[in-house]
Amino acid sequence: MKIETPKGVRDFPPEQKILRQKIADNLRSIFEVYGFQPLETPILELYETLASKYAGGSEILKETYKLTDQGERKLALRYDLTVPLARFVAMNPQLKMPFKRYQIGPVFRDGPIKVGRYREFYQCDVDIVGSFNMAADAEILRIVLLAFDKLGIDVQIRLNNRKVLDSLMEYAKISAKDREAAILSLDKLEKLGKDYVLKELKDKGIKDSSIKLLLPIVSKGTNNEVLNTLKEIIPKCEGIKEIEEVLKLTGSKKIIFDVALARGLAYYTGNIFEVYSSNKKFKSSIAAGGRYDRMINDFIGRSGYPAVGIAFGLDIIYEILKEKETQKSLTKVYIIPIKTLLESFNIAEKLRKAGINTDMDLNDRSISKNLDYANKMQIPYVIFVGKQELEKDVVKLRDMKSGKEELLKVEDVIDKLAI
Amino acid sequence: MKIETPKGVRDFPPEQKILRQKIADNLRSIFEVYGFQPLETPILELYETLASKYAGGSEILKETYKLTDQGERKLALRYDLTVPLARFVAMNPQLKMPFKRYQIGPVFRDGPIKVGRYREFYQCDVDIVGSFNMAADAEILRIVLLAFDKLGIDVQIRLNNRKVLDSLMEYAKISAKDREAAILSLDKLEKLGKDYVLKELKDKGIKDSSIKLLLPIVSKGTNNEVLNTLKEIIPKCEGIKEIEEVLKLTGSKKIIFDVALARGLAYYTGNIFEVYSSNKKFKSSIAAGGRYDRMINDFIGRSGYPAVGIAFGLDIIYEILKEKETQKSLTKVYIIPIKTLLESFNIAEKLRKAGINTDMDLNDRSISKNLDYANKMQIPYVIFVGKQELEKDVVKLRDMKSGKEELLKVEDVIDKLAI
């Protein structure tokens, strides 16, 4: 038997899991600080739930892992955390609105494997269900700003609005059947440039007169310049007011109103946003979301569940942060007993009770082998526990970086190593 | 379409997930304080990995969810975290030994559903791979003691040793073919009593002479009494020394040497342990494990991987702790803007940056509706942000329990609410 993992799934050994966990912990604490509560839904869902016509759509269903249980019931592995949220809201009519929840967990898609695409990967979602107000959209964007500030990633947020896109299509006299195609072309402006998009629009059969109306608007300008242009040409568009209100309630220069941003067209109804690292090396978005006022209603068959949310990309955030730091071990100090196993255990216990991550030689190895181990695991401190020192009620603490050693009482070691 | 979850899987709404997360966080921090590192393996494994004859065995394989990917490769959902650990160790020969890892995550078994048994449930494992020493067994038991101390659950640990059981079977002259059955009967002593076990042993065809030798030994006594008896009748048994050493290195009165404890027979080779709540209402073990020196070696086909570990039962720990506490929301303070949305957002931001979990009305509701919401969500404090107060540079803080209200500067609110 060849021992391996399935294609497209990964192990996260400690040196990766430590940082991934730190990112997830940071996001969690920001979500909680913003008044969101944790929800966990199962990985196994009924196939018919995920296949609902108001769920993720036919493309995603092709990539859905299906299985049957012993009762011959058709099940599937969830492909996102949004459909399960809708299913949970449907099953819990007693929920107080707005329902602000976050969920972090693995999702599954049996699709083609490329760089950065996996078949089992994490989603990290934060959503507000039950508020039509732009205050909710603003709160989501404020979370993004605070979260990336805490993670130490400088970001830019691209903001647009589906209603603005719709009004623009009408203004440019693009026929209903061509609108989706035209919007998808516009979305490539940032990545592929104006000439590329111009050609693609023409290739798609969009009239020159339409293109002439459209292209000047989607070109860059300050938020106010773009807003002023739009107020002239599509003055009645509700989306303009929504964008203005969100900009006012967030008040951050990192938010760029980008009329060319489209995102997956399927279920967004209002504001849409994509977050990018200022480090241009990382081209994919590191968080993305928007307002979807109809999806949960349609899924449940009841009204009253407008929603807005965002998903953070744990994998890409990890890729960005691992350049700055990786940690092989969370351990702060490693104890080497020298014929003092029981006494060392008791000293370790004192450090551990004080909250200091403490490891200890369990294999009765030589001092040099132990130092080598501590070194390879990048543990910053080592304590030698010898009989002679114990008689004097001290231990020897070694700073592995400087090599400096000192004799200290255990209490003083704790004071020194406690955070 | 009826909207429901598959049989045997669960949603964890916030009022459950908050406590479950707290338990998992507590265990995680204890594991880390003991020098264990986090590992994450995927939920999807190759079917042939889980079906290896050195893996979980044929019974568990019957309950394994199977599926195929688009490449027609046979996959399965993991049924435990131990086989994936063995698979990970096999694929990473560069790992430094001992490899001390913990993993917390869902596992899947398509078995019968009973009270407390689910098809998707959490395991929470901590294992030391690469140490033959009893110091490793002692470390695992010390983790148990510190973890339940931190969780506030008073426990008793039952300890036995497979080598002791084997020697006792030989001493009682029970033939090799009857030993497994006899050991399984002994294991019922604690739950079903001496008379029941006596009858079952007879029914299984164990000779009276054997039973007469066996039963007096497995009756209760202090750890020293039991050890002394065993030293007389099976003086050469290695397991006695192992038990003695573990008892010495842990030094806790909560550890009871129980010769009748058997546990799943399959892969344990030395010490075995089961942890119970002192609250007799909860009859199932809340953690269990032992030493398995051959399993990983057999699985990998290389020697050098003795192991000892324990699994904590997150579901049963949750059942115990939810009697003491449940929390509907992690939010500490709820802000009610009175025509002051932007100012309220900025005040919320100050509290949030200070690490205070802060929620805010996003729906422009009336004061009474907002108070009702805060009350139902059990949020302890409410802040009213009115124009008049803002002019005086203060806000009104209401203690929801006492009803007491006071006018405070935002900085003083932070001082008061920060932990």
PDB file of N, CA, C and O in Angstrom, chain B residues 265-326:
ATOM      1  N   LEU B 265      -9.868  -3.997  23.100  1.00  0.00           N
ATOM      2  CA  LEU B 265      -8.668  -4.816  23.213  1.00  0.00           C
ATOM      3  C   LEU B 265      -7.676  -4.583  22.088  1.00  0.00           C
ATOM      4  O   LEU B 265      -6.478  -4.813  22.256  1.00  0.00           O
ATOM      5  N   ALA B 266      -8.170  -4.162  20.965  1.00  0.00           N
ATOM      6  CA  ALA B 266      -7.402  -4.208  19.728  1.00  0.00           C
ATOM      7  C   ALA B 266      -5.942  -3.777  19.854  1.00  0.00           C
ATOM      8  O   ALA B 266      -5.047  -4.603  19.819  1.00  0.00           O
ATOM      9  N   TYR B 267      -5.659  -2.499  20.042  1.00  0.00           N
ATOM     10  CA  TYR B 267      -4.274  -2.135  19.811  1.00  0.00           C
ATOM     11  C   TYR B 267      -3.464  -1.677  21.015  1.00  0.00           C
ATOM     12  O   TYR B 267      -2.295  -1.352  20.895  1.00  0.00           O
ATOM     13  N   TYR B 268      -4.065  -1.682  22.215  1.00  0.00           N
ATOM     14  CA  TYR B 268      -3.285  -1.269  23.387  1.00  0.00           C
ATOM     15  C   TYR B 268      -2.268  -2.327  23.796  1.00  0.00           C
ATOM     16  O   TYR B 268      -2.528  -3.527  23.691  1.00  0.00           O
ATOM     17  N   THR B 269      -1.123  -1.863  24.263  1.00  0.00           N
ATOM     18  CA  THR B 269      -0.052  -2.796  24.612  1.00  0.00           C
ATOM     19  C   THR B 269       0.439  -2.628  26.047  1.00  0.00           C
ATOM     20  O   THR B 269       1.153  -3.486  26.556  1.00  0.00           O
ATOM     21  N   GLY B 270       0.116  -1.514  26.706  1.00  0.00           N
ATOM     22  CA  GLY B 270       0.629  -1.283  28.064  1.00  0.00           C
ATOM     23  C   GLY B 270      -0.444  -0.670  28.935  1.00  0.00           C
ATOM     24  O   GLY B 270      -1.539  -1.205  29.042  1.00  0.00           O
ATOM     25  N   ASN B 271      -0.125   0.481  29.539  1.00  0.00           N
ATOM     26  CA  ASN B 271      -1.116   1.146  30.381  1.00  0.00           C
ATOM     27  C   ASN B 271      -2.369   1.525  29.583  1.00  0.00           C
ATOM     28  O   ASN B 271      -2.278   1.900  28.417  1.00  0.00           O
ATOM     29  N   ILE B 272      -3.499   1.390  30.262  1.00  0.00           N
ATOM     30  CA  ILE B 272      -4.753   1.882  29.681  1.00  0.00           C
ATOM     31  C   ILE B 272      -5.452   2.725  30.749  1.00  0.00           C
ATOM     32  O   ILE B 272      -5.279   2.473  31.939  1.00  0.00           O
ATOM     33  N   PHE B 273      -6.194   3.737  30.322  1.00  0.00           N
ATOM     34  CA  PHE B 273      -6.873   4.581  31.311  1.00  0.00           C
ATOM     35  C   PHE B 273      -8.220   5.066  30.820  1.00  0.00           C
ATOM     36  O   PHE B 273      -8.440   5.278  29.636  1.00  0.00           O
ATOM     37  N   GLU B 274      -9.104   5.223  31.787  1.00  0.00           N
ATOM     38  CA  GLU B 274     -10.429   5.787  31.517  1.00  0.00           C
ATOM     39  C   GLU B 274     -10.716   6.813  32.598  1.00  0.00           C
ATOM     40  O   GLU B 274     -10.437   6.587  33.768  1.00  0.00           O
ATOM     41  N   VAL B 275     -11.296   7.935  32.198  1.00  0.00           N
ATOM     42  CA  VAL B 275     -11.552   9.029  33.126  1.00  0.00           C
ATOM     43  C   VAL B 275     -13.063   9.197  33.286  1.00  0.00           C
ATOM     44  O   VAL B 275     -13.794   9.193  32.297  1.00  0.00           O
ATOM     45  N   TYR B 276     -13.504   9.304  34.542  1.00  0.00           N
ATOM     46  CA  TYR B 276     -14.928   9.455  34.841  1.00  0.00           C
ATOM     47  C   TYR B 276     -15.178  10.691  35.688  1.00  0.00           C
ATOM     48  O   TYR B 276     -14.337  11.058  36.509  1.00  0.00           O
ATOM     49  N   SER B 277     -16.341  11.280  35.481  1.00  0.00           N
ATOM     50  CA  SER B 277     -16.761  12.367  36.353  1.00  0.00           C
ATOM     51  C   SER B 277     -17.135  11.786  37.717  1.00  0.00           C
ATOM     52  O   SER B 277     -17.700  10.699  37.801  1.00  0.00           O
ATOM     53  N   SER B 278     -16.813  12.517  38.787  1.00  0.00           N
ATOM     54  CA  SER B 278     -17.221  12.071  40.115  1.00  0.00           C
ATOM     55  C   SER B 278     -18.736  12.174  40.275  1.00  0.00           C
ATOM     56  O   SER B 278     -19.314  11.555  41.152  1.00  0.00           O
ATOM     57  N   ASN B 279     -19.360  12.989  39.426  1.00  0.00           N
ATOM     58  CA  ASN B 279     -20.821  13.066  39.399  1.00  0.00           C
ATOM     59  C   ASN B 279     -21.360  11.810  38.720  1.00  0.00           C
ATOM     60  O   ASN B 279     -21.262  11.655  37.506  1.00  0.00           O
ATOM     61  N   LYS B 280     -21.912  10.908  39.544  1.00  0.00           N
ATOM     62  CA  LYS B 280     -22.269   9.567  39.045  1.00  0.00           C
ATOM     63  C   LYS B 280     -23.403   9.592  38.028  1.00  0.00           C
ATOM     64  O   LYS B 280     -23.707   8.592  37.391  1.00  0.00           O
ATOM     65  N   LYS B 281     -24.056  10.748  37.905  1.00  0.00           N
ATOM     66  CA  LYS B 281     -25.113  10.885  36.905  1.00  0.00           C
ATOM     67  C   LYS B 281     -24.571  10.611  35.498  1.00  0.00           C
ATOM     68  O   LYS B 281     -25.296  10.142  34.619  1.00  0.00           O
ATOM     69  N   PHE B 282     -23.305  10.943  35.290  1.00  0.00           N
ATOM     70  CA  PHE B 282     -22.709  10.759  33.965  1.00  0.00           C
ATOM     71  C   PHE B 282     -21.895   9.467  33.972  1.00  0.00           C
ATOM     72  O   PHE B 282     -20.814   9.400  34.547  1.00  0.00           O
ATOM     73  N   LYS B 283     -22.449   8.445  33.333  1.00  0.00           N
ATOM     74  CA  LYS B 283     -21.859   7.121  33.467  1.00  0.00           C
ATOM     75  C   LYS B 283     -20.762   6.828  32.447  1.00  0.00           C
ATOM     76  O   LYS B 283     -19.902   6.002  32.677  1.00  0.00           O
ATOM     77  N   SER B 284     -20.807   7.488  31.285  1.00  0.00           N
ATOM     78  CA  SER B 284     -19.780   7.148  30.297  1.00  0.00           C
ATOM     79  C   SER B 284     -18.480   7.892  30.597  1.00  0.00           C
ATOM     80  O   SER B 284     -18.463   8.908  31.287  1.00  0.00           O
ATOM     81  N   SER B 285     -17.383   7.344  30.089  1.00  0.00           N
ATOM     82  CA  SER B 285     -16.082   7.956  30.356  1.00  0.00           C
ATOM     83  C   SER B 285     -16.003   9.290  29.631  1.00  0.00           C
ATOM     84  O   SER B 285     -16.591   9.476  28.570  1.00  0.00           O
ATOM     85  N   ILE B 286     -15.260  10.244  30.223  1.00  0.00           N
ATOM     86  CA  ILE B 286     -15.155  11.570  29.609  1.00  0.00           C
ATOM     87  C   ILE B 286     -13.808  11.761  28.928  1.00  0.00           C
ATOM     88  O   ILE B 286     -13.577  12.760  28.260  1.00  0.00           O
ATOM     89  N   ALA B 287     -12.925  10.764  29.100  1.00  0.00           N
ATOM     90  CA  ALA B 287     -11.659  10.731  28.372  1.00  0.00           C
ATOM     91  C   ALA B 287     -11.152   9.301  28.506  1.00  0.00           C
ATOM     92  O   ALA B 287     -11.443   8.623  29.501  1.00  0.00           O
ATOM     93  N   ALA B 288     -10.416   8.822  27.504  1.00  0.00           N
ATOM     94  CA  ALA B 288      -9.918   7.462  27.582  1.00  0.00           C
ATOM     95  C   ALA B 288      -8.752   7.296  26.622  1.00  0.00           C
ATOM     96  O   ALA B 288      -8.677   7.978  25.594  1.00  0.00           O
ATOM     97  N   GLY B 289      -7.834   6.398  26.997  1.00  0.00           N
ATOM     98  CA  GLY B 289      -6.687   6.191  26.114  1.00  0.00           C
ATOM     99  C   GLY B 289      -5.764   5.133  26.652  1.00  0.00           C
ATOM    100  O   GLY B 289      -6.149   4.315  27.501  1.00  0.00           O
ATOM    101  N   GLY B 290      -4.528   5.169  26.182  1.00  0.00           N
ATOM    102  CA  GLY B 290      -3.568   4.191  26.641  1.00  0.00           C
ATOM    103  C   GLY B 290      -2.342   4.152  25.751  1.00  0.00           C
ATOM    104  O   GLY B 290      -2.172   4.999  24.870  1.00  0.00           O
ATOM    105  N   ARG B 291      -1.498   3.169  26.033  1.00  0.00           N
ATOM    106  CA  ARG B 291      -0.254   3.018  25.274  1.00  0.00           C
ATOM    107  C   ARG B 291      -0.454   2.017  24.154  1.00  0.00           C
ATOM    108  O   ARG B 291      -1.021   0.944  24.358  1.00  0.00           O
ATOM    109  N   TYR B 292      -0.013   2.395  22.963  1.00  0.00           N
ATOM    110  CA  TYR B 292      -0.115   1.486  21.806  1.00  0.00           C
ATOM    111  C   TYR B 292       1.223   1.499  21.070  1.00  0.00           C
ATOM    112  O   TYR B 292       1.468   2.313  20.205  1.00  0.00           O
ATOM    113  N   ASP B 293       2.103   0.576  21.479  1.00  0.00           N
ATOM    114  CA  ASP B 293       3.482   0.610  20.993  1.00  0.00           C
ATOM    115  C   ASP B 293       3.676  -0.015  19.622  1.00  0.00           C
ATOM    116  O   ASP B 293       4.715   0.192  18.997  1.00  0.00           O
ATOM    117  N   ARG B 294       2.702  -0.777  19.162  1.00  0.00           N
ATOM    118  CA  ARG B 294       2.921  -1.470  17.881  1.00  0.00           C
ATOM    119  C   ARG B 294       2.127  -0.892  16.716  1.00  0.00           C
ATOM    120  O   ARG B 294       2.549  -1.000  15.569  1.00  0.00           O
ATOM    121  N   MET B 295       0.989  -0.269  16.994  1.00  0.00           N
ATOM    122  CA  MET B 295       0.051   0.099  15.927  1.00  0.00           C
ATOM    123  C   MET B 295       0.695   0.937  14.817  1.00  0.00           C
ATOM    124  O   MET B 295       0.582   0.612  13.636  1.00  0.00           O
ATOM    125  N   ILE B 296       1.386   2.033  15.195  1.00  0.00           N
ATOM    126  CA  ILE B 296       1.965   2.900  14.159  1.00  0.00           C
ATOM    127  C   ILE B 296       3.071   2.160  13.400  1.00  0.00           C
ATOM    128  O   ILE B 296       3.150   2.225  12.175  1.00  0.00           O
ATOM    129  N   ASN B 297       3.901   1.419  14.127  1.00  0.00           N
ATOM    130  CA  ASN B 297       4.946   0.617  13.471  1.00  0.00           C
ATOM    131  C   ASN B 297       4.349  -0.323  12.430  1.00  0.00           C
ATOM    132  O   ASN B 297       4.835  -0.416  11.297  1.00  0.00           O
ATOM    133  N   ASP B 298       3.305  -1.055  12.852  1.00  0.00           N
ATOM    134  CA  ASP B 298       2.671  -2.007  11.941  1.00  0.00           C
ATOM    135  C   ASP B 298       2.102  -1.294  10.727  1.00  0.00           C
ATOM    136  O   ASP B 298       2.239  -1.744   9.592  1.00  0.00           O
ATOM    137  N   PHE B 299       1.463  -0.169  10.990  1.00  0.00           N
ATOM    138  CA  PHE B 299       0.825   0.577   9.904  1.00  0.00           C
ATOM    139  C   PHE B 299       1.860   1.065   8.895  1.00  0.00           C
ATOM    140  O   PHE B 299       1.673   0.982   7.682  1.00  0.00           O
ATOM    141  N   ILE B 300       2.973   1.582   9.439  1.00  0.00           N
ATOM    142  CA  ILE B 300       4.004   2.164   8.581  1.00  0.00           C
ATOM    143  C   ILE B 300       4.914   1.101   7.986  1.00  0.00           C
ATOM    144  O   ILE B 300       5.436   1.260   6.883  1.00  0.00           O
ATOM    145  N   GLY B 301       5.091   0.015   8.739  1.00  0.00           N
ATOM    146  CA  GLY B 301       6.070  -0.976   8.318  1.00  0.00           C
ATOM    147  C   GLY B 301       7.500  -0.581   8.660  1.00  0.00           C
ATOM    148  O   GLY B 301       8.448  -0.951   7.984  1.00  0.00           O
ATOM    149  N   ARG B 302       7.660   0.244   9.696  1.00  0.00           N
ATOM    150  CA  ARG B 302       8.973   0.663  10.211  1.00  0.00           C
ATOM    151  C   ARG B 302       8.851   0.674  11.723  1.00  0.00           C
ATOM    152  O   ARG B 302       7.788   0.992  12.244  1.00  0.00           O
ATOM    153  N   SER B 303       9.952   0.396  12.444  1.00  0.00           N
ATOM    154  CA  SER B 303       9.848   0.474  13.894  1.00  0.00           C
ATOM    155  C   SER B 303      10.298   1.846  14.399  1.00  0.00           C
ATOM    156  O   SER B 303      10.804   2.664  13.636  1.00  0.00           O
ATOM    157  N   GLY B 304      10.112   2.100  15.694  1.00  0.00           N
ATOM    158  CA  GLY B 304      10.568   3.375  16.274  1.00  0.00           C
ATOM    159  C   GLY B 304       9.434   4.312  16.642  1.00  0.00           C
ATOM    160  O   GLY B 304       9.675   5.467  16.959  1.00  0.00           O
ATOM    161  N   TYR B 305       8.184   3.800  16.582  1.00  0.00           N
ATOM    162  CA  TYR B 305       7.063   4.680  16.873  1.00  0.00           C
ATOM    163  C   TYR B 305       6.141   4.155  17.970  1.00  0.00           C
ATOM    164  O   TYR B 305       4.944   3.984  17.760  1.00  0.00           O
ATOM    165  N   PRO B 306       6.687   3.884  19.163  1.00  0.00           N
ATOM    166  CA  PRO B 306       5.795   3.573  20.280  1.00  0.00           C
ATOM    167  C   PRO B 306       4.952   4.819  20.548  1.00  0.00           C
ATOM    168  O   PRO B 306       5.378   5.929  20.220  1.00  0.00           O
ATOM    169  N   ALA B 307       3.780   4.629  21.134  1.00  0.00           N
ATOM    170  CA  ALA B 307       2.916   5.805  21.327  1.00  0.00           C
ATOM    171  C   ALA B 307       2.027   5.655  22.543  1.00  0.00           C
ATOM    172  O   ALA B 307       1.717   4.543  22.974  1.00  0.00           O
ATOM    173  N   VAL B 308       1.664   6.788  23.104  1.00  0.00           N
ATOM    174  CA  VAL B 308       0.684   6.803  24.195  1.00  0.00           C
ATOM    175  C   VAL B 308      -0.148   8.069  24.034  1.00  0.00           C
ATOM    176  O   VAL B 308       0.360   9.113  23.616  1.00  0.00           O
ATOM    177  N   GLY B 309      -1.446   7.955  24.322  1.00  0.00           N
ATOM    178  CA  GLY B 309      -2.289   9.134  24.136  1.00  0.00           C
ATOM    179  C   GLY B 309      -3.642   8.972  24.771  1.00  0.00           C
ATOM    180  O   GLY B 309      -3.960   7.932  25.352  1.00  0.00           O
ATOM    181  N   ILE B 310      -4.415  10.036  24.657  1.00  0.00           N
ATOM    182  CA  ILE B 310      -5.757  10.012  25.225  1.00  0.00           C
ATOM    183  C   ILE B 310      -6.679  10.859  24.358  1.00  0.00           C
ATOM    184  O   ILE B 310      -6.235  11.799  23.692  1.00  0.00           O
ATOM    185  N   ALA B 311      -7.950  10.474  24.336  1.00  0.00           N
ATOM    186  CA  ALA B 311      -8.962  11.253  23.611  1.00  0.00           C
ATOM    187  C   ALA B 311      -9.958  11.812  24.615  1.00  0.00           C
ATOM    188  O   ALA B 311     -10.455  11.076  25.471  1.00  0.00           O
ATOM    189  N   PHE B 312     -10.227  13.101  24.524  1.00  0.00           N
ATOM    190  CA  PHE B 312     -11.225  13.740  25.380  1.00  0.00           C
ATOM    191  C   PHE B 312     -12.570  13.745  24.657  1.00  0.00           C
ATOM    192  O   PHE B 312     -12.632  14.010  23.457  1.00  0.00           O
ATOM    193  N   GLY B 313     -13.625  13.434  25.404  1.00  0.00           N
ATOM    194  CA  GLY B 313     -14.959  13.391  24.803  1.00  0.00           C
ATOM    195  C   GLY B 313     -15.650  14.735  24.910  1.00  0.00           C
ATOM    196  O   GLY B 313     -16.269  15.069  25.926  1.00  0.00           O
ATOM    197  N   LEU B 314     -15.542  15.525  23.839  1.00  0.00           N
ATOM    198  CA  LEU B 314     -16.077  16.880  23.867  1.00  0.00           C
ATOM    199  C   LEU B 314     -17.588  16.892  24.133  1.00  0.00           C
ATOM    200  O   LEU B 314     -18.098  17.748  24.861  1.00  0.00           O
ATOM    201  N   ASP B 315     -18.310  15.926  23.537  1.00  0.00           N
ATOM    202  CA  ASP B 315     -19.768  15.903  23.702  1.00  0.00           C
ATOM    203  C   ASP B 315     -20.180  15.666  25.150  1.00  0.00           C
ATOM    204  O   ASP B 315     -21.047  16.366  25.675  1.00  0.00           O
ATOM    205  N   ILE B 316     -19.552  14.690  25.805  1.00  0.00           N
ATOM    206  CA  ILE B 316     -19.948  14.386  27.181  1.00  0.00           C
ATOM    207  C   ILE B 316     -19.472  15.480  28.141  1.00  0.00           C
ATOM    208  O   ILE B 316     -20.185  15.861  29.080  1.00  0.00           O
ATOM    209  N   ILE B 317     -18.298  16.058  27.880  1.00  0.00           N
ATOM    210  CA  ILE B 317     -17.836  17.175  28.712  1.00  0.00           C
ATOM    211  C   ILE B 317     -18.818  18.342  28.594  1.00  0.00           C
ATOM    212  O   ILE B 317     -19.180  18.980  29.581  1.00  0.00           O
ATOM    213  N   TYR B 318     -19.281  18.567  27.359  1.00  0.00           N
ATOM    214  CA  TYR B 318     -20.281  19.613  27.142  1.00  0.00           C
ATOM    215  C   TYR B 318     -21.555  19.338  27.944  1.00  0.00           C
ATOM    216  O   TYR B 318     -22.102  20.244  28.589  1.00  0.00           O
ATOM    217  N   GLU B 319     -22.017  18.082  27.925  1.00  0.00           N
ATOM    218  CA  GLU B 319     -23.241  17.727  28.658  1.00  0.00           C
ATOM    219  C   GLU B 319     -23.090  18.024  30.153  1.00  0.00           C
ATOM    220  O   GLU B 319     -24.020  18.477  30.808  1.00  0.00           O
ATOM    221  N   ILE B 320     -21.893  17.744  30.692  1.00  0.00           N
ATOM    222  CA  ILE B 320     -21.650  17.989  32.112  1.00  0.00           C
ATOM    223  C   ILE B 320     -21.633  19.489  32.418  1.00  0.00           C
ATOM    224  O   ILE B 320     -22.268  19.953  33.365  1.00  0.00           O
ATOM    225  N   LEU B 321     -20.923  20.242  31.575  1.00  0.00           N
ATOM    226  CA  LEU B 321     -20.723  21.657  31.892  1.00  0.00           C
ATOM    227  C   LEU B 321     -21.950  22.517  31.603  1.00  0.00           C
ATOM    228  O   LEU B 321     -22.129  23.570  32.217  1.00  0.00           O
ATOM    229  N   LYS B 322     -22.782  22.082  30.679  1.00  0.00           N
ATOM    230  CA  LYS B 322     -23.935  22.930  30.336  1.00  0.00           C
ATOM    231  C   LYS B 322     -24.920  23.011  31.489  1.00  0.00           C
ATOM    232  O   LYS B 322     -25.741  23.935  31.536  1.00  0.00           O
ATOM    233  N   GLU B 323     -24.819  22.091  32.452  1.00  0.00           N
ATOM    234  CA  GLU B 323     -25.679  22.183  33.637  1.00  0.00           C
ATOM    235  C   GLU B 323     -25.314  23.393  34.487  1.00  0.00           C
ATOM    236  O   GLU B 323     -26.143  23.946  35.191  1.00  0.00           O
ATOM    237  N   LYS B 324     -24.003  23.739  34.450  1.00  0.00           N
ATOM    238  CA  LYS B 324     -23.538  24.857  35.274  1.00  0.00           C
ATOM    239  C   LYS B 324     -23.707  26.195  34.586  1.00  0.00           C
ATOM    240  O   LYS B 324     -23.954  27.208  35.216  1.00  0.00           O
ATOM    241  N   GLU B 325     -23.479  26.226  33.286  1.00  0.00           N
ATOM    242  CA  GLU B 325     -23.503  27.516  32.612  1.00  0.00           C
ATOM    243  C   GLU B 325     -23.914  27.383  31.155  1.00  0.00           C
ATOM    244  O   GLU B 325     -23.549  26.440  30.478  1.00  0.00           O
ATOM    245  N   THR B 326     -24.737  28.323  30.696  1.00  0.00           N
ATOM    246  CA  THR B 326     -24.875  28.502  29.257  1.00  0.00           C
ATOM    247  C   THR B 326     -24.921  29.989  29.020  1.00  0.00           C
ATOM    248  O   THR B 326     -25.358  30.762  29.866  1.00  0.00           O
TER     249      THR B 326
END
